[in-house]
Amino acid sequence: MSDDDLNELFAEEALPDEELALDLLEEELRQATAILDPVPTALRQIAVEAFALHDLDSRIAELSFDSVVDALPVRGAAAAPRMLTFHAGEVTVDVELTAQGLMGQVLPPRPARIEVLSGPRPGAPLTTDDMGRFTCEVPPTGPFALRLRTDGEVIVTDWLTV
């Protein structure tokens, strides 16, 4: 056997041992992290809830306007409503958030069932009127998204935090 063959043989034999050592090191680091810096229970619950709400067949309506970011501040307007606009292809969803709840409109107008997502269980279903408008008297708190079901199509807005 040549020196190259021996080096290659030793390299192949060392590789599984190195992988085992790295696997053991990774496991030790995971255990140390779990003890020294555990994931907060609330964060773990939010992650589980967000995964439970994931809808693989839905289209995402991306946020294209947020008055908190995109609008010019109005002098003297202390409690101005937050205005949001989402787009998913030809569908637009306009939403106004206030302390009293939310109002919105689906454009072009169409019948839709809307759910306000803010945890593992969707809120009370809302329906649009003939002009595509909907209202909810309970303002969302924390992270939320809207799920629209129209004519066999499901659209979910980007998640936002109030």
mmCIF file of C-alpha atoms in Angstrom:
data_model
loop_
_atom_site.group_PDB
_atom_site.id
_atom_site.type_symbol
_atom_site.label_atom_id
_atom_site.label_comp_id
_atom_site.label_asym_id
_atom_site.label_seq_id
_atom_site.Cartn_x
_atom_site.Cartn_y
_atom_site.Cartn_z
ATOM 1 C CA MET A 1 0.000 0.000 0.000
ATOM 2 C CA SER A 2 1.187 3.442 -0.823
ATOM 3 C CA ASP A 3 1.250 6.383 1.585
ATOM 4 C CA ASP A 4 -1.693 7.941 -0.262
ATOM 5 C CA ASP A 5 -3.741 4.772 0.204
ATOM 6 C CA LEU A 6 -2.931 4.681 3.932
ATOM 7 C CA ASN A 7 -3.796 8.383 4.367
ATOM 8 C CA GLU A 8 -7.101 7.838 2.546
ATOM 9 C CA LEU A 9 -7.882 4.764 4.681
ATOM 10 C CA PHE A 10 -7.161 6.642 7.919
ATOM 11 C CA ALA A 11 -9.166 9.642 6.740
ATOM 12 C CA GLU A 12 -12.182 7.434 5.997
ATOM 13 C CA GLU A 13 -11.907 5.756 9.386
ATOM 14 C CA ALA A 14 -11.531 9.058 11.242
ATOM 15 C CA LEU A 15 -14.537 10.631 9.577
ATOM 16 C CA PRO A 16 -17.219 8.554 11.350
ATOM 17 C CA ASP A 17 -15.437 9.159 14.689
ATOM 18 C CA GLU A 18 -15.379 12.904 14.025
ATOM 19 C CA GLU A 19 -19.084 12.858 13.154
ATOM 20 C CA LEU A 20 -19.835 10.960 16.365
ATOM 21 C CA ALA A 21 -17.773 13.437 18.366
ATOM 22 C CA LEU A 22 -19.584 16.364 16.721
ATOM 23 C CA ASP A 23 -22.969 14.743 17.381
ATOM 24 C CA LEU A 24 -22.059 14.259 21.053
ATOM 25 C CA LEU A 25 -20.823 17.846 21.299
ATOM 26 C CA GLU A 26 -24.040 19.121 19.707
ATOM 27 C CA GLU A 27 -26.139 17.134 22.185
ATOM 28 C CA GLU A 28 -24.098 18.453 25.136
ATOM 29 C CA LEU A 29 -24.566 22.018 23.875
ATOM 30 C CA ARG A 30 -28.324 21.469 23.493
ATOM 31 C CA GLN A 31 -28.566 20.164 27.060
ATOM 32 C CA ALA A 32 -26.489 23.052 28.418
ATOM 33 C CA THR A 33 -28.613 25.590 26.542
ATOM 34 C CA ALA A 34 -31.819 23.992 27.822
ATOM 35 C CA ILE A 35 -30.545 24.394 31.382
ATOM 36 C CA LEU A 36 -28.763 27.756 31.167
ATOM 37 C CA ASP A 37 -30.957 29.586 28.626
ATOM 38 C CA PRO A 38 -34.255 27.741 28.152
ATOM 39 C CA VAL A 39 -36.857 28.853 25.605
ATOM 40 C CA PRO A 40 -39.505 30.847 27.512
ATOM 41 C CA THR A 41 -42.781 28.943 27.880
ATOM 42 C CA ALA A 42 -44.794 31.800 26.350
ATOM 43 C CA LEU A 43 -42.533 31.900 23.280
ATOM 44 C CA ARG A 44 -42.756 28.130 22.840
ATOM 45 C CA GLN A 45 -46.582 28.362 23.052
ATOM 46 C CA ILE A 46 -46.682 31.173 20.459
ATOM 47 C CA ALA A 47 -44.521 29.105 18.099
ATOM 48 C CA VAL A 48 -46.792 26.072 18.467
ATOM 49 C CA GLU A 49 -49.894 28.239 17.908
ATOM 50 C CA ALA A 50 -48.388 29.901 14.829
ATOM 51 C CA PHE A 51 -47.564 26.518 13.329
ATOM 52 C CA ALA A 52 -51.085 25.254 14.055
ATOM 53 C CA LEU A 53 -52.491 28.221 12.132
ATOM 54 C CA HIS A 54 -50.317 27.629 9.073
ATOM 55 C CA ASP A 55 -52.516 27.046 6.032
ATOM 56 C CA LEU A 56 -50.551 25.413 3.215
ATOM 57 C CA ASP A 57 -53.213 25.997 0.551
ATOM 58 C CA SER A 58 -53.557 29.718 1.166
ATOM 59 C CA ARG A 59 -52.209 32.651 -0.794
ATOM 60 C CA ILE A 60 -50.375 35.303 1.195
ATOM 61 C CA ALA A 61 -51.716 38.849 1.038
ATOM 62 C CA GLU A 62 -48.640 41.005 1.517
ATOM 63 C CA LEU A 63 -48.730 44.253 3.427
ATOM 64 C CA SER A 64 -48.325 47.130 0.967
ATOM 65 C CA PHE A 65 -49.309 50.068 3.209
ATOM 66 C CA ASP A 66 -49.162 50.625 6.976
ATOM 67 C CA SER A 67 -50.024 54.106 8.235
ATOM 68 C CA VAL A 68 -47.632 53.665 11.172
ATOM 69 C CA VAL A 69 -44.741 53.361 8.705
ATOM 70 C CA ASP A 70 -45.868 54.907 5.423
ATOM 71 C CA ALA A 71 -48.145 57.834 6.326
ATOM 72 C CA LEU A 72 -47.146 61.340 7.302
ATOM 73 C CA PRO A 73 -48.038 62.169 10.906
ATOM 74 C CA VAL A 74 -51.051 64.443 11.356
ATOM 75 C CA ARG A 75 -50.601 67.240 13.863
ATOM 76 C CA GLY A 76 -53.012 66.998 16.772
ATOM 77 C CA ALA A 77 -54.226 63.490 15.895
ATOM 78 C CA ALA A 78 -53.575 61.615 19.128
ATOM 79 C CA ALA A 79 -55.513 58.419 18.463
ATOM 80 C CA ALA A 80 -55.549 58.164 14.685
ATOM 81 C CA PRO A 81 -56.697 54.769 13.383
ATOM 82 C CA ARG A 82 -54.083 52.484 11.909
ATOM 83 C CA MET A 83 -54.708 51.938 8.216
ATOM 84 C CA LEU A 84 -53.441 48.768 6.508
ATOM 85 C CA THR A 85 -53.590 47.585 2.905
ATOM 86 C CA PHE A 86 -52.835 44.023 1.808
ATOM 87 C CA HIS A 87 -52.531 42.684 -1.764
ATOM 88 C CA ALA A 88 -52.764 39.124 -3.091
ATOM 89 C CA GLY A 89 -52.876 39.227 -6.881
ATOM 90 C CA GLU A 90 -56.035 41.049 -7.899
ATOM 91 C CA VAL A 91 -57.493 40.990 -4.354
ATOM 92 C CA THR A 92 -56.987 43.986 -2.052
ATOM 93 C CA VAL A 93 -57.907 44.049 1.627
ATOM 94 C CA ASP A 94 -58.107 47.450 3.337
ATOM 95 C CA VAL A 95 -58.260 47.432 7.145
ATOM 96 C CA GLU A 96 -58.736 50.190 9.722
ATOM 97 C CA LEU A 97 -57.714 49.369 13.308
ATOM 98 C CA THR A 98 -59.051 51.410 16.226
ATOM 99 C CA ALA A 99 -59.425 50.880 19.961
ATOM 100 C CA GLN A 100 -63.063 49.899 19.259
ATOM 101 C CA GLY A 101 -62.232 47.124 16.798
ATOM 102 C CA LEU A 102 -61.457 46.766 13.130
ATOM 103 C CA MET A 103 -63.270 47.573 9.907
ATOM 104 C CA GLY A 104 -62.259 46.445 6.484
ATOM 105 C CA GLN A 105 -63.181 45.961 2.866
ATOM 106 C CA VAL A 106 -62.300 43.302 0.312
ATOM 107 C CA LEU A 107 -61.819 44.684 -3.199
ATOM 108 C CA PRO A 108 -63.139 43.881 -5.684
ATOM 109 C CA PRO A 109 -66.249 43.299 -3.538
ATOM 110 C CA ARG A 110 -67.050 39.628 -3.086
ATOM 111 C CA PRO A 111 -68.675 37.391 -0.523
ATOM 112 C CA ALA A 112 -66.094 36.169 1.974
ATOM 113 C CA ARG A 113 -65.832 34.630 5.411
ATOM 114 C CA ILE A 114 -63.104 36.272 7.452
ATOM 115 C CA GLU A 115 -61.367 35.035 10.590
ATOM 116 C CA VAL A 116 -59.163 37.188 12.809
ATOM 117 C CA LEU A 117 -56.232 34.922 13.722
ATOM 118 C CA SER A 118 -54.505 35.692 16.982
ATOM 119 C CA GLY A 119 -53.962 32.332 18.639
ATOM 120 C CA PRO A 120 -54.608 28.640 18.112
ATOM 121 C CA ARG A 121 -58.358 29.185 17.791
ATOM 122 C CA PRO A 122 -59.769 31.588 15.189
ATOM 123 C CA GLY A 123 -62.073 34.337 16.358
ATOM 124 C CA ALA A 124 -65.763 34.533 15.530
ATOM 125 C CA PRO A 125 -66.204 34.351 11.762
ATOM 126 C CA LEU A 126 -67.035 37.613 10.037
ATOM 127 C CA THR A 127 -68.801 37.954 6.699
ATOM 128 C CA THR A 128 -68.619 40.652 4.068
ATOM 129 C CA ASP A 129 -71.633 42.616 2.875
ATOM 130 C CA ASP A 130 -72.503 43.343 -0.765
ATOM 131 C CA MET A 131 -69.733 45.949 -0.961
ATOM 132 C CA GLY A 132 -67.089 43.627 0.546
ATOM 133 C CA ARG A 133 -67.095 45.400 3.939
ATOM 134 C CA PHE A 134 -66.675 43.675 7.309
ATOM 135 C CA THR A 135 -66.400 44.760 10.958
ATOM 136 C CA CYS A 136 -65.242 43.256 14.229
ATOM 137 C CA GLU A 137 -66.050 44.946 17.551
ATOM 138 C CA VAL A 138 -63.122 43.308 19.352
ATOM 139 C CA PRO A 139 -59.741 44.855 18.482
ATOM 140 C CA PRO A 140 -56.955 42.318 17.959
ATOM 141 C CA THR A 141 -54.201 42.239 20.554
ATOM 142 C CA GLY A 142 -50.655 41.099 19.970
ATOM 143 C CA PRO A 143 -49.772 39.360 16.706
ATOM 144 C CA PHE A 144 -52.707 38.884 14.333
ATOM 145 C CA ALA A 145 -53.563 38.063 10.729
ATOM 146 C CA LEU A 146 -56.750 37.774 8.700
ATOM 147 C CA ARG A 147 -57.852 34.640 6.855
ATOM 148 C CA LEU A 148 -60.316 35.180 3.997
ATOM 149 C CA ARG A 149 -62.226 32.339 2.387
ATOM 150 C CA THR A 150 -63.784 33.274 -0.957
ATOM 151 C CA ASP A 151 -65.081 31.038 -3.750
ATOM 152 C CA GLY A 152 -62.832 28.109 -2.817
ATOM 153 C CA GLU A 153 -59.797 30.387 -2.407
ATOM 154 C CA VAL A 154 -58.047 31.022 0.916
ATOM 155 C CA ILE A 155 -56.040 34.199 1.452
ATOM 156 C CA VAL A 156 -54.080 34.937 4.633
ATOM 157 C CA THR A 157 -52.614 38.366 5.351
ATOM 158 C CA ASP A 158 -49.131 38.966 6.674
ATOM 159 C CA TRP A 159 -48.917 38.792 10.471
ATOM 160 C CA LEU A 160 -48.745 42.140 12.271
ATOM 161 C CA THR A 161 -48.395 43.178 15.880
ATOM 162 C CA VAL A 162 -50.761 45.776 17.273
#
